[in-house]
Coordinates of C-alpha atoms and ligand atoms in Angstrom, one line a residue:
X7 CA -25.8 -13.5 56.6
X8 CA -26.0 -16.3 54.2
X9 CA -22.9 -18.2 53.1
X10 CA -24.3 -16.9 49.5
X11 CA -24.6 -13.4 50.4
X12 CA -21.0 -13.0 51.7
X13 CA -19.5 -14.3 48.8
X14 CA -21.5 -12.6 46.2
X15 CA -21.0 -9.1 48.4
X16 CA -17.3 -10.2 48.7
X17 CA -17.0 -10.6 44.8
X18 CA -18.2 -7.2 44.1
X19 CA -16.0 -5.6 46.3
X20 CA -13.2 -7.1 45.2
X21 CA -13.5 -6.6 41.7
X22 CA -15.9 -3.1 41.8
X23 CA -18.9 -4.6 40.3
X24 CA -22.1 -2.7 40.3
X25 CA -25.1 -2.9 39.0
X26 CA -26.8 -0.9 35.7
X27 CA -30.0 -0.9 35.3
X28 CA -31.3 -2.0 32.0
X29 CA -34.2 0.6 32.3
X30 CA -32.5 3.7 33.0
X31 CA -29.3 3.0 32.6
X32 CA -28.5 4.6 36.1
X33 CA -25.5 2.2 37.7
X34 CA -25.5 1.9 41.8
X35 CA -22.5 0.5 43.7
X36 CA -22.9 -1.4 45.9
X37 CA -24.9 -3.6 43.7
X38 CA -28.6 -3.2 43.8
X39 CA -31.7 -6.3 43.0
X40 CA -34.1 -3.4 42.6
X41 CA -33.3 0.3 41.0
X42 CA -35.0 3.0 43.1
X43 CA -35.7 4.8 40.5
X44 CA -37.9 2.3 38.1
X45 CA -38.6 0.0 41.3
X46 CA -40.6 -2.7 39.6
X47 CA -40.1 -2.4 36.2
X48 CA -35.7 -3.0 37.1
X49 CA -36.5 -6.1 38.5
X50 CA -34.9 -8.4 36.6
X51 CA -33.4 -5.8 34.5
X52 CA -30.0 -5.1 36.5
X53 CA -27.6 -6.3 35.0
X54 CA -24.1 -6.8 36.9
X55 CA -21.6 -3.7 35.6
X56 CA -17.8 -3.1 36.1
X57 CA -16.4 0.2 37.3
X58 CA -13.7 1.0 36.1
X59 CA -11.8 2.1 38.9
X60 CA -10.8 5.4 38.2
X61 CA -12.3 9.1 39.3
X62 CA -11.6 11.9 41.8
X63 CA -11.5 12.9 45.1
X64 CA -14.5 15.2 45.7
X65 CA -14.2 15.9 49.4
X66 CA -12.1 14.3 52.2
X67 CA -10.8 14.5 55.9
X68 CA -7.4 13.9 57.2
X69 CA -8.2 11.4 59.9
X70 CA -5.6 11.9 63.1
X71 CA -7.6 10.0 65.7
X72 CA -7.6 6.3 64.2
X73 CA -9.7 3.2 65.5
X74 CA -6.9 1.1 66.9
X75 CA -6.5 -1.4 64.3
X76 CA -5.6 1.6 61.7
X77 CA -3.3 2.6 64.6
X78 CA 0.1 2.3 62.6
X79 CA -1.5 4.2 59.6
X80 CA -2.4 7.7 61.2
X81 CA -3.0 9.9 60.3
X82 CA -4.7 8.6 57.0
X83 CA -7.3 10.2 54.3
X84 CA -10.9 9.0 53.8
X85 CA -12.5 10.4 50.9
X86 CA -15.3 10.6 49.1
X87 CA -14.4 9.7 45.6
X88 CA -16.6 10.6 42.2
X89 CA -16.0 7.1 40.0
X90 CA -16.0 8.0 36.2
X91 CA -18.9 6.0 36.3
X92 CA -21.1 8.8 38.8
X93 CA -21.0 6.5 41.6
X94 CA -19.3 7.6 44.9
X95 CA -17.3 5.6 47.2
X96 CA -16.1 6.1 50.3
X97 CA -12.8 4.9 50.6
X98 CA -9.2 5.3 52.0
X99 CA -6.6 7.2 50.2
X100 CA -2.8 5.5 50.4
X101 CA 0.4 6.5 48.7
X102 CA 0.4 10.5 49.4
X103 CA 1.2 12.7 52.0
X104 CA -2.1 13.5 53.7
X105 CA -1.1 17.2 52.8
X106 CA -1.1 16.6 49.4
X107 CA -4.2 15.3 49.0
X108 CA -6.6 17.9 47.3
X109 CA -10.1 18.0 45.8
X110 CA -9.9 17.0 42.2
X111 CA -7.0 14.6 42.8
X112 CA -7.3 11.4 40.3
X113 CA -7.1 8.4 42.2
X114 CA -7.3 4.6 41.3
X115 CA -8.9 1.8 43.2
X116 CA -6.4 -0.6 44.3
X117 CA -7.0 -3.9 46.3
X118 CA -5.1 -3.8 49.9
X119 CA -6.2 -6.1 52.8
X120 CA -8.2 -4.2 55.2
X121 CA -7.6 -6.3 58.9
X122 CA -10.9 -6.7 60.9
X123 CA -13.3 -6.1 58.2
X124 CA -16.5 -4.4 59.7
X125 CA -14.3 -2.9 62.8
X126 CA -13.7 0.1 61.0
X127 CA -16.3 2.1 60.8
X128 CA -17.1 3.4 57.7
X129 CA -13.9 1.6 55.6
X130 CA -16.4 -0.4 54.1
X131 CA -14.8 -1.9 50.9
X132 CA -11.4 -4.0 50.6
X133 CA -9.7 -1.6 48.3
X134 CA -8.2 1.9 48.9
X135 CA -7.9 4.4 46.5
X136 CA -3.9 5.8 45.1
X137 CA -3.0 8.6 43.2
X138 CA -3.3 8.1 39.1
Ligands
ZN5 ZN1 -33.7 2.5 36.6

């Protein structure tokens, strides 16, 4: 991957940036160049867009058997979390009893260091998600 790739990928995950596009108005995370729906008529229409950082948990699963290097967090929540925005991410939910986590729950995105980025499956982004 290009040294310019990483960094602009790494930006957006760390600070939840998007894209809108200036078409449709639709807004994608991760960023996209190119909106799927308008295909040519986005390009060069997207324009960079801040989430927020704020929605709820829409569906999740209490994960007991964890990839090694998530071995002192088990057993942990991933869910799928609705952003106000209408994007969903994918994401790790910290600070609550695994039991208490429910769908609906309002969450906020907060930045934690994930150790051995890529290693772990589908924790894609380098924040996790905590209870509003
Ligand atoms: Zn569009």
């Amino acid at each position: 991957m290009a040294v310019a790739r990483f960094w602009r990928e790494n930006a957006s995950r760390y600070n939840l940036i998007g894209s809108r596009c200036g078409v449709c108005g639709r807004i994608y995370f991760p960023p996209r160049s190119v909106c799927p729906t308008c295909h040519r008529r986005s390009i060069g229409k997207m324009e960079p867009f801040k989430l927020k950082g704020e929605g709820e948990v829409i569906t999740f699963s209490i994960v007991h058997d964890a990839p090694s290097q998530l071995e002192m967090q088990k057993p942990y929540v991933i869910a799928i979390i609705k952003m106000d925005e209408g994007v969903n991410i994918t994401a790790q939910v910290i600070d609550i009893d695994p039991t208490d986590v429910h769908i609906g729950l309002r969450v906020r995105a907060t930045l934690r260091k994930i150790s051995d980025e890529g290693a772990a499956g589908i924790i894609n982004y380098g924040y996790k998600f905590m209870p509003l």
